[in-house]
PDB file of C-alpha atoms in Angstrom:
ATOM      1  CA  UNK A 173     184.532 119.529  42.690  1.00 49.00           C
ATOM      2  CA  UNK A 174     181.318 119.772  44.326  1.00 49.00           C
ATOM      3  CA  UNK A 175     179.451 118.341  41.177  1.00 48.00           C
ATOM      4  CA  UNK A 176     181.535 115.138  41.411  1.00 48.00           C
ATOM      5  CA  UNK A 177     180.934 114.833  45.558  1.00 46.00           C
ATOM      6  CA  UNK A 178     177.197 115.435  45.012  1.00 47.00           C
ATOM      7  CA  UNK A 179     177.135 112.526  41.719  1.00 44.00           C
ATOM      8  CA  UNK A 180     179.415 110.257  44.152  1.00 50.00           C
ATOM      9  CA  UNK A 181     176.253 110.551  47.139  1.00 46.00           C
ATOM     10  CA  UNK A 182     173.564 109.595  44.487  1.00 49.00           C
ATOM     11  CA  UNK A 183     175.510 106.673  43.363  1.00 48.00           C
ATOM     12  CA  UNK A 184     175.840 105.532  46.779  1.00 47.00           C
ATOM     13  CA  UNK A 185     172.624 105.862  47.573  1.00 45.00           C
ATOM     14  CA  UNK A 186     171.766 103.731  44.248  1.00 47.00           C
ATOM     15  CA  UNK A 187     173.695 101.480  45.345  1.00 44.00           C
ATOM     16  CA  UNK A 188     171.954 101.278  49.321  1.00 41.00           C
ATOM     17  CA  UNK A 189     168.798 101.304  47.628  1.00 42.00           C
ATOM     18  CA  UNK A 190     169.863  98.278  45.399  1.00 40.00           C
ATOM     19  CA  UNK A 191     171.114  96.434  47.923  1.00 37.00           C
ATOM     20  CA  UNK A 192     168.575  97.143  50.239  1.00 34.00           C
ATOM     21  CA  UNK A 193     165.849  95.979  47.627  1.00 34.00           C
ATOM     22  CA  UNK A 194     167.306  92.444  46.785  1.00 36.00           C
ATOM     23  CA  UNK A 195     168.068  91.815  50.831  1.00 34.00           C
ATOM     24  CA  UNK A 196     164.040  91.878  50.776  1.00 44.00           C
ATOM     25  CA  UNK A 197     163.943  90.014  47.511  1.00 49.00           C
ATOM     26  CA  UNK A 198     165.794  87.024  49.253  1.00 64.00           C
ATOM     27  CA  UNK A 199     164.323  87.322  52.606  1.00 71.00           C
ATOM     28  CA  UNK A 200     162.943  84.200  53.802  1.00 93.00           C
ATOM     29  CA  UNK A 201     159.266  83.541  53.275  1.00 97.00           C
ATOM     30  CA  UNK A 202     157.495  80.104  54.475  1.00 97.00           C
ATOM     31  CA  UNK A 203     154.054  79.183  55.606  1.00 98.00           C
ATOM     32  CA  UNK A 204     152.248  79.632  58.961  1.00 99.00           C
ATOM     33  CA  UNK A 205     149.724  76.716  59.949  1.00 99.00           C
ATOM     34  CA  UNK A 206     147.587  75.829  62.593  1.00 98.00           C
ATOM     35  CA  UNK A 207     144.491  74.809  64.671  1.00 99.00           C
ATOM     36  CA  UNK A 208     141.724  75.861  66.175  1.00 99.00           C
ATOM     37  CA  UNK A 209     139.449  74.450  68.542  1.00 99.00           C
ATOM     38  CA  UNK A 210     135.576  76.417  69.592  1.00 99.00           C
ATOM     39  CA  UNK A 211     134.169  75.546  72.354  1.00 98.00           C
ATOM     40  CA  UNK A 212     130.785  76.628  73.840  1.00 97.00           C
ATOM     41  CA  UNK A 213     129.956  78.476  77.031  1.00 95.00           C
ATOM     42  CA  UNK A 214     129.979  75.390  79.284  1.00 94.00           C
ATOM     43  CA  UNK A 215     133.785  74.250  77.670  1.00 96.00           C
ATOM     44  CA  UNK A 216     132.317  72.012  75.323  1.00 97.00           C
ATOM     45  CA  UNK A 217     133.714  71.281  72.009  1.00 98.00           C
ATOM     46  CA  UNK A 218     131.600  72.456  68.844  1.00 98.00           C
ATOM     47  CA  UNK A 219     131.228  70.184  66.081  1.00 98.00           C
ATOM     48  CA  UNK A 220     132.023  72.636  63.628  1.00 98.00           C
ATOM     49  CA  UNK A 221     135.400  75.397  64.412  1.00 99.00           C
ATOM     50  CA  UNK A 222     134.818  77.345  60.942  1.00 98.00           C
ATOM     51  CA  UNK A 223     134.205  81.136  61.043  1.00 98.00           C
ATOM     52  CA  UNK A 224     137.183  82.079  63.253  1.00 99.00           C
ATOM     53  CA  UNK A 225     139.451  85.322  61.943  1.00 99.00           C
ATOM     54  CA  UNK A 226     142.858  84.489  62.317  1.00 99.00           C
ATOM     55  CA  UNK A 227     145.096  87.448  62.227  1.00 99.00           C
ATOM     56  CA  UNK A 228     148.716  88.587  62.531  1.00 98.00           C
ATOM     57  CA  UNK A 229     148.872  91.523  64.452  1.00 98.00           C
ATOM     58  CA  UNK A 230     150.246  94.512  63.061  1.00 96.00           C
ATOM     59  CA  UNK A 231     150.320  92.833  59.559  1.00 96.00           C
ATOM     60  CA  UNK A 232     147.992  92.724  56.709  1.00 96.00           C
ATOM     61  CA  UNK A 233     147.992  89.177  56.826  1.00 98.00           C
ATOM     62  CA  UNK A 234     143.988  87.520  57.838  1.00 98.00           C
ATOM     63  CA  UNK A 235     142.289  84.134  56.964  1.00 99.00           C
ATOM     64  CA  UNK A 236     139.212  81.885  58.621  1.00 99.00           C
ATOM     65  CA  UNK A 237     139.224  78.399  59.418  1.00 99.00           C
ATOM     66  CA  UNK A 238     137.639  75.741  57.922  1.00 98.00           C
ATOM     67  CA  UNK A 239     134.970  73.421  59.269  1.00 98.00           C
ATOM     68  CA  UNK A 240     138.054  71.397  61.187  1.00 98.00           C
ATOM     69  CA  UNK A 241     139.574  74.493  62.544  1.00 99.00           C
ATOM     70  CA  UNK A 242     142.676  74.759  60.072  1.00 99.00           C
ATOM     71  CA  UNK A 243     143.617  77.443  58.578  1.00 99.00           C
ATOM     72  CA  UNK A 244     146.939  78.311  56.857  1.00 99.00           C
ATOM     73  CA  UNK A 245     148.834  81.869  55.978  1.00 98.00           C
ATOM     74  CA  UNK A 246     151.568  81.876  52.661  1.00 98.00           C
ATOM     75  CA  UNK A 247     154.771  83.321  52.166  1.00 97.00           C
ATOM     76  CA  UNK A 248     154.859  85.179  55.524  1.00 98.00           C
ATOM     77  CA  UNK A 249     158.026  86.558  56.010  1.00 97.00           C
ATOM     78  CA  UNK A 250     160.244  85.278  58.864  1.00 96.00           C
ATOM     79  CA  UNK A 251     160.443  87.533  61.888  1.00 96.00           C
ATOM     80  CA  UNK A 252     158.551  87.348  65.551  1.00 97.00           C
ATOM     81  CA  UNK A 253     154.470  87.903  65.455  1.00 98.00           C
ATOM     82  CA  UNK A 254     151.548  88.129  67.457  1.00 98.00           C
ATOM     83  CA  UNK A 255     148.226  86.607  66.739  1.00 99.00           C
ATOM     84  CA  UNK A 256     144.985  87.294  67.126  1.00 99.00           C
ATOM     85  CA  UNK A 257     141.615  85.078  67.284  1.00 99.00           C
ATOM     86  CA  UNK A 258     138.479  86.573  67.148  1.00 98.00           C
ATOM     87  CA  UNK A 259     134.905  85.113  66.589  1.00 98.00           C
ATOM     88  CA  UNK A 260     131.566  86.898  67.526  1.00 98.00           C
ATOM     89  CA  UNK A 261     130.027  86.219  70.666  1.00 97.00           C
ATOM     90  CA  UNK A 262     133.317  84.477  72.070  1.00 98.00           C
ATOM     91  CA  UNK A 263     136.476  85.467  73.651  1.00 98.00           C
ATOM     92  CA  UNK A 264     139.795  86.765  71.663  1.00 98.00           C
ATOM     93  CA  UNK A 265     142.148  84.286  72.391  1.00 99.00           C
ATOM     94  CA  UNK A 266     146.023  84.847  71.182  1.00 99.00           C
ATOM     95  CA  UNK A 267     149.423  83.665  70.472  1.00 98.00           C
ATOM     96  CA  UNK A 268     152.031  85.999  71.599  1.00 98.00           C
ATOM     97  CA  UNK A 269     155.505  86.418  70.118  1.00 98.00           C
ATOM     98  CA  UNK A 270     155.667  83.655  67.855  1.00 98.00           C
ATOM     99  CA  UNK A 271     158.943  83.200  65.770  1.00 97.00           C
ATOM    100  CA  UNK A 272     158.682  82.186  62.364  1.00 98.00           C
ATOM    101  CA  UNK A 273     162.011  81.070  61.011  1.00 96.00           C
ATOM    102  CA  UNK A 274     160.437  81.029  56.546  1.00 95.00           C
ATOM    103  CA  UNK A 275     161.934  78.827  54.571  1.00 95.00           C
ATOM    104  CA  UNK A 276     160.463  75.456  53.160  1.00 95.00           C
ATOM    105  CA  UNK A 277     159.504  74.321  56.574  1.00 96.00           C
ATOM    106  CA  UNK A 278     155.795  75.648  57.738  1.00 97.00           C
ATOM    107  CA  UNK A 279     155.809  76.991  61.137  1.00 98.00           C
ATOM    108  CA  UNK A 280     153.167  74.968  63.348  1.00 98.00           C
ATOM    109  CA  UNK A 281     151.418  77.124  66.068  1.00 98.00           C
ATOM    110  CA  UNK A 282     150.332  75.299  69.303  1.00 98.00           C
ATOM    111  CA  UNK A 283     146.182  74.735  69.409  1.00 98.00           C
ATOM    112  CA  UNK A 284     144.088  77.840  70.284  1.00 98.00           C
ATOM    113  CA  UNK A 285     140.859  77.691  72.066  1.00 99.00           C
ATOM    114  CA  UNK A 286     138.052  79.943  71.034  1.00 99.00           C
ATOM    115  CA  UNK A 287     135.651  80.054  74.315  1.00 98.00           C
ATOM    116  CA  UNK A 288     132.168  81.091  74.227  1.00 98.00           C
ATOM    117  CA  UNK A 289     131.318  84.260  76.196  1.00 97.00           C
ATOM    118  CA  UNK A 290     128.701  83.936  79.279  1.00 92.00           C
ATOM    119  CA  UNK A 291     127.272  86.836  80.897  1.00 90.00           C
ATOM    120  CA  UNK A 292     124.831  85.602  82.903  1.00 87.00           C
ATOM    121  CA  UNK A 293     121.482  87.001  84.303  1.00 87.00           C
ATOM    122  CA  UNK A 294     121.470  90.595  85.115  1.00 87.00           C
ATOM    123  CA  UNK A 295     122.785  91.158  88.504  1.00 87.00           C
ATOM    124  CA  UNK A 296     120.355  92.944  91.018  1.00 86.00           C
ATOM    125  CA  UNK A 297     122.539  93.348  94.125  1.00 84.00           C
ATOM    126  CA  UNK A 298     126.256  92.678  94.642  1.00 82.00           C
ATOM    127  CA  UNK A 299     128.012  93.380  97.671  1.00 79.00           C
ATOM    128  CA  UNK A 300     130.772  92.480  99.723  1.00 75.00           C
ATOM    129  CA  UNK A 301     130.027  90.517 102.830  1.00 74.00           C
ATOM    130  CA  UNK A 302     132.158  90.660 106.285  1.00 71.00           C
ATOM    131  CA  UNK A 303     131.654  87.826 109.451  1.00 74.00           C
ATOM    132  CA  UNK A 304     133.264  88.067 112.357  1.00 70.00           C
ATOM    133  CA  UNK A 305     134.803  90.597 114.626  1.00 67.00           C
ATOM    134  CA  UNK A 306     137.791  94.093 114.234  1.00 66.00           C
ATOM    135  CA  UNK A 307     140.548  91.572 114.914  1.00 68.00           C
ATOM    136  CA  UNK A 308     139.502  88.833 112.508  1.00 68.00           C
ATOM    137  CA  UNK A 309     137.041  89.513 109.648  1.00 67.00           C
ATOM    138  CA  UNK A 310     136.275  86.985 106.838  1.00 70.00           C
ATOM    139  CA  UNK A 311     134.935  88.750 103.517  1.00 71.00           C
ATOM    140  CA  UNK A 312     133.186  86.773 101.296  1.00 73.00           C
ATOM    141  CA  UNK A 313     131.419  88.537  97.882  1.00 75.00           C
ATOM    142  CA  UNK A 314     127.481  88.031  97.852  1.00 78.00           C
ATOM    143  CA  UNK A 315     125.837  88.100  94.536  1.00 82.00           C
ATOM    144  CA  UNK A 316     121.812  88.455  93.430  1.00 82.00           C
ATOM    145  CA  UNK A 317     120.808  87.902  89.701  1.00 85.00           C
ATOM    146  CA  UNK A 318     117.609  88.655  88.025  1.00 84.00           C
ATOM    147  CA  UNK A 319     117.187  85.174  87.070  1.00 83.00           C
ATOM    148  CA  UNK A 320     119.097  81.488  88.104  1.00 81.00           C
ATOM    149  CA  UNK A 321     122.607  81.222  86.914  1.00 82.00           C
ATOM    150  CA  UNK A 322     123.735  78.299  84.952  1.00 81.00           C
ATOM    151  CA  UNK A 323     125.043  75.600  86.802  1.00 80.00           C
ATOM    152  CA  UNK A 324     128.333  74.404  86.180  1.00 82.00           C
ATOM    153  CA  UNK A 325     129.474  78.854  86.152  1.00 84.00           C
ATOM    154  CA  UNK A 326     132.755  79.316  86.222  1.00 90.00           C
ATOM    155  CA  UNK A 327     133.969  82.996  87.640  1.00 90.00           C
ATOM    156  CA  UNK A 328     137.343  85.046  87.805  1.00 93.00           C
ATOM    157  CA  UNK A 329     138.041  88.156  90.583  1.00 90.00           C
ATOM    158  CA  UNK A 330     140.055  90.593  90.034  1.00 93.00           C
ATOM    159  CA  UNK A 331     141.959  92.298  92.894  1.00 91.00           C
ATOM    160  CA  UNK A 332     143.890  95.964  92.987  1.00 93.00           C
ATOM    161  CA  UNK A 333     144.601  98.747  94.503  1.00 92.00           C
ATOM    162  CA  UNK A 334     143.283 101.332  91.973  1.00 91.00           C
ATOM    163  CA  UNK A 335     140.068 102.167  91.337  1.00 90.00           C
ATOM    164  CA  UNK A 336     140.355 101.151  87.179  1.00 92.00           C
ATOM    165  CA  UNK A 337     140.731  97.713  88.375  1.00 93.00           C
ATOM    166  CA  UNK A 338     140.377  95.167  85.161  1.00 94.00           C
ATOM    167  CA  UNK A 339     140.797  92.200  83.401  1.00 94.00           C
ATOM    168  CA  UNK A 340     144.478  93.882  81.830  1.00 93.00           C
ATOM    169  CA  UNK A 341     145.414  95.693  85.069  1.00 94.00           C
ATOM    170  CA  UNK A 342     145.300  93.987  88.092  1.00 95.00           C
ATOM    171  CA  UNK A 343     147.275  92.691  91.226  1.00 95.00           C
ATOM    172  CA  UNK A 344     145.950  89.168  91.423  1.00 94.00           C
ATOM    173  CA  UNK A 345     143.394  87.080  89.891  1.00 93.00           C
ATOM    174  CA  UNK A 346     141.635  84.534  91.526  1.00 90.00           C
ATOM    175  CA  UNK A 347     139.305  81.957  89.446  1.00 92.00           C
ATOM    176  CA  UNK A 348     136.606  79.609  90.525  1.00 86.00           C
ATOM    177  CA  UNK A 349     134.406  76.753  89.279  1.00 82.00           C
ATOM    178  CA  UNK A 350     131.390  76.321  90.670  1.00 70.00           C
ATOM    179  CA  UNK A 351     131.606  79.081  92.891  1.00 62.00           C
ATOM    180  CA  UNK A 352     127.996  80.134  93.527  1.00 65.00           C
ATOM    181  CA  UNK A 353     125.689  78.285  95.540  1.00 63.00           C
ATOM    182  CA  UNK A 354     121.970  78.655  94.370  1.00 58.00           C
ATOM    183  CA  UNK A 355     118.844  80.063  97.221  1.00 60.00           C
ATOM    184  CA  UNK A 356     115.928  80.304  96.852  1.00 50.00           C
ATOM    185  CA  UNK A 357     116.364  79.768  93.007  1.00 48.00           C
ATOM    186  CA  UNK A 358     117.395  83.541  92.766  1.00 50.00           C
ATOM    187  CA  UNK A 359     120.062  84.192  95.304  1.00 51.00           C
ATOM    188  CA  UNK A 360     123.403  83.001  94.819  1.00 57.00           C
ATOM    189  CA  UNK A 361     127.011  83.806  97.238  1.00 56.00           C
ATOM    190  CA  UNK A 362     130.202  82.561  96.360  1.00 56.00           C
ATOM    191  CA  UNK A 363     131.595  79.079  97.833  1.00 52.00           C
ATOM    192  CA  UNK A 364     135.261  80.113  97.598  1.00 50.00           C
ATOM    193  CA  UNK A 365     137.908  81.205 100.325  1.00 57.00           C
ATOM    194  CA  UNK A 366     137.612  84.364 101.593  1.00 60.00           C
ATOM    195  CA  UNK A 367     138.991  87.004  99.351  1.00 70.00           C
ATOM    196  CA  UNK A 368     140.814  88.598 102.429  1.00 73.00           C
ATOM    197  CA  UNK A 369     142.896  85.394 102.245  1.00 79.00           C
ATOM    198  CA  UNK A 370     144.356  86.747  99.554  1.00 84.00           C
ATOM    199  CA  UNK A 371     144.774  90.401 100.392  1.00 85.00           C
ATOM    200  CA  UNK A 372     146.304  89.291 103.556  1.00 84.00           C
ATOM    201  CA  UNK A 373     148.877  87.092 101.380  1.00 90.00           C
ATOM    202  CA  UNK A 374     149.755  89.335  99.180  1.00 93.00           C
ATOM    203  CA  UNK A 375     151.951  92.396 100.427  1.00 95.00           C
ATOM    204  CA  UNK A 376     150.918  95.010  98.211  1.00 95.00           C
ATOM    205  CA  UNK A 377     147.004  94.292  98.614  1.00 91.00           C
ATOM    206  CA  UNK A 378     148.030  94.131 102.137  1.00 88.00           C
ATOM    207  CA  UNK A 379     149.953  97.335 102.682  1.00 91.00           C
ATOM    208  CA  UNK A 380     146.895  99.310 101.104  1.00 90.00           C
ATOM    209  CA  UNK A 381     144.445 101.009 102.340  1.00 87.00           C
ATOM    210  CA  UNK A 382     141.934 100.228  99.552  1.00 86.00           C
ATOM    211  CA  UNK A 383     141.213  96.996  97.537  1.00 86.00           C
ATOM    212  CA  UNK A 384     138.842  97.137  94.490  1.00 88.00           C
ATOM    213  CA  UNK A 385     137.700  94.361  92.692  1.00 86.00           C
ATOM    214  CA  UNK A 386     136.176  93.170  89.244  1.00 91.00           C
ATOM    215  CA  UNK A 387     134.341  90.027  88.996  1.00 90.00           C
ATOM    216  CA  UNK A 388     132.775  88.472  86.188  1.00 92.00           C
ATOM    217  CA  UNK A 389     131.744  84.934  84.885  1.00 92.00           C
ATOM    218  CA  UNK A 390     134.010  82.953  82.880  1.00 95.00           C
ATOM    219  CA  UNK A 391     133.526  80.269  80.009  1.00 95.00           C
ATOM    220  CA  UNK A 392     133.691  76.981  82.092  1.00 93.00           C
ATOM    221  CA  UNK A 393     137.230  75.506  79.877  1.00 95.00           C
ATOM    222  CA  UNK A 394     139.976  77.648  81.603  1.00 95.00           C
ATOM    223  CA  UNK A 395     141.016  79.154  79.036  1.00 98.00           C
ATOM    224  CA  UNK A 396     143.741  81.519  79.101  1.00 98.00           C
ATOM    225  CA  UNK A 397     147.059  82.793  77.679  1.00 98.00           C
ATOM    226  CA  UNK A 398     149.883  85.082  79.012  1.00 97.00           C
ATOM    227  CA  UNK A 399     150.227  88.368  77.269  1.00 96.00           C
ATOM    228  CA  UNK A 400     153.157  90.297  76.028  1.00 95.00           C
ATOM    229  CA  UNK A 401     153.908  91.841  79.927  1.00 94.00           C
ATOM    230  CA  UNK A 402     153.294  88.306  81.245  1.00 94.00           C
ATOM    231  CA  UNK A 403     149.747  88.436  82.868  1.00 94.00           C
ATOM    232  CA  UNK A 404     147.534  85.379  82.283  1.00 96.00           C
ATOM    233  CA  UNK A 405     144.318  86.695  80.501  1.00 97.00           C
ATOM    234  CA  UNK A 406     141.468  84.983  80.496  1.00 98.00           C
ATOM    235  CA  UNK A 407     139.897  86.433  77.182  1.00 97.00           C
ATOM    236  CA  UNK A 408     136.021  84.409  77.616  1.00 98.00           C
ATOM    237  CA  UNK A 409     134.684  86.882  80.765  1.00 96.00           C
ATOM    238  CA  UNK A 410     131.583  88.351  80.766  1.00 95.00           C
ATOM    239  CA  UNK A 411     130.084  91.248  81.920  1.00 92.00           C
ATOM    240  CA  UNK A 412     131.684  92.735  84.974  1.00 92.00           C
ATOM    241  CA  UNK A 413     129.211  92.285  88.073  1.00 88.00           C
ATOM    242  CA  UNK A 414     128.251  95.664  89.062  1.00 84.00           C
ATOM    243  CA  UNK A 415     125.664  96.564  92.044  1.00 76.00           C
ATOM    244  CA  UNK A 416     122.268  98.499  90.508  1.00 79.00           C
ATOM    245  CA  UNK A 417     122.016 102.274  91.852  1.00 65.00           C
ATOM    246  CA  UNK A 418     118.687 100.779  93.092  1.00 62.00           C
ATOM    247  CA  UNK A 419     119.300  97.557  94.159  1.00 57.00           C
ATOM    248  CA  UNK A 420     118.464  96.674  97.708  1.00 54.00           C
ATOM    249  CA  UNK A 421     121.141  96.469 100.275  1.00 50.00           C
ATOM    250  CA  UNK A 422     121.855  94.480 103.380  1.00 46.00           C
ATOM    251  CA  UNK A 423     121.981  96.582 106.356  1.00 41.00           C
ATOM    252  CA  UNK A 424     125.611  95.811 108.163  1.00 38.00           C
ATOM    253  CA  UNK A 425     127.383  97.685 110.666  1.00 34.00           C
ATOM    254  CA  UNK A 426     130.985  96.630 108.826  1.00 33.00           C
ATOM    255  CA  UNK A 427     132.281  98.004 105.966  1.00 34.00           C
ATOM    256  CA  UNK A 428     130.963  97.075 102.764  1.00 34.00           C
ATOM    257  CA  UNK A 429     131.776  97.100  99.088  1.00 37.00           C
ATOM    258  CA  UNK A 430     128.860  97.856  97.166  1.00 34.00           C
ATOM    259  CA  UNK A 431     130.753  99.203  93.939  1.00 39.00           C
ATOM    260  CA  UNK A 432     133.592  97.378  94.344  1.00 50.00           C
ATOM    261  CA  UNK A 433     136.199  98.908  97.314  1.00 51.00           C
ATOM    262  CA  UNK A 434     137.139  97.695 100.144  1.00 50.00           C
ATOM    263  CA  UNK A 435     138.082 100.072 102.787  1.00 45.00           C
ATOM    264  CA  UNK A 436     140.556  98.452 105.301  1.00 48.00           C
TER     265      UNK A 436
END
């Protein structure tokens, strides 16, 4: 009795195991095609998009576009994917949750844009910068590089109210064009709205204590995509702005963020 129940389990698990292996067999397969567009540091297209990796995340599938930016994957399997574009020296831009239904018909993804990465001159002092009085304080970010910055730069701030503020954990974002007004050929300060504009609108930056930031320049295109817990990335920044140990500071009898806190 116990030899037939055991030979009855093996032949049902031939069976699974057949059954299981022609459901792949006939699983639809179909072609994944696309774009993409480089562009340099100042958002300009490139006259030739070859050399980009395009993969699908968490697959083994990987291929590089051609001169016009096309590139094309075969017999991918249908299902929902993620994908990545990398290139040295420029941003990873992506394409997130993708469905791909197989079959005859190639899926077309929508145009991605490869952005050059700018970090700028090194940065010799960066501080935070308050006007005005206890009851009404404007705070405005104040920025000294080793060098002159490009002109047209392009820069994105990130607020929070942890201390591991980034580009991938944040409150609120804020991104500007042309945001730095040049003096003295060395010295440049930000020509945007006060940040505590936006601390004051937002009730979690305004309910806390502290607010740190992270600021860095971005590729002058705005080019971003929303990620898979629905932040908009901007994937071309730079290096984060960070005051020297020995940098020089502005003497100031209000509160100041030299690495990056505000303490309200």
């Amino acid at each position: 009795m116990t030899t037939k129940i055991i030979l009855s389990l093996c032949c049902l698990v031939a069976l699974y195991s057949i059954s299981s292996c022609k459901k792949d067999d006939h699983s639809p397969k179909g072609d994944i095609t696309g774009k993409v567009v480089v562009y340099d540091s100042l958002g300009r297209p490139r006259a030739d998009y070859s050399g980009v990796q395009v993969i699908i995340d968490s697959t083994n599938f990987s291929t590089v576009t051609d001169a016009s930016g096309a590139y094309v994957f075969h017999k991918v399997p249908a299902g929902t994917y993620n994908f990545s574009f990398k290139k040295e020296g420029y941003g990873t831009y992506r394409i997130i949750r993708q469905q791909h239904a197989g079959g005859p018909q190639a899926t077309r993804l929508d145009t991605a844009d490869v952005g050059q990465i700018y970090d700028g001159p090194t940065v010799t002092l960066f501080i935070d910068i308050a006007i005005g009085g206890p009851n009404s304080t404007q705070r405005f970010t104040y920025t000294e590089f080793a060098a002159p910055i490009r002109v047209p730069a392009a820069s994105v701030m990130y607020l929070s109210t942890k201390p591991d503020v980034s580009p991938t954990n944040f409150v609120i974002s804020i991104r500007n064009t042309n945001a730095f007004i040049p003096e003295d050929r060395m010295s440049y300060q930000t020509d945007n709205d006060p940040f505590n504009y936006y601390i004051d609108a937002n009730p979690i930056l305004h309910n806390s204590p502290s607010v740190y930031w992270y600021m860095a320049f971005d590729n002058v295109r705005d080019i971003h995509y929303i990620d898979e817990a629905g932040r908009k990335i901007y994937p071309c920044l730079g290096k984060r702005f960070v005051d020297p140990v020995n940098s020089r500071h502005i003497p100031s009898n209000a509160s100041k963020a030299s690495y990056g806190v505000i303490t309200r």
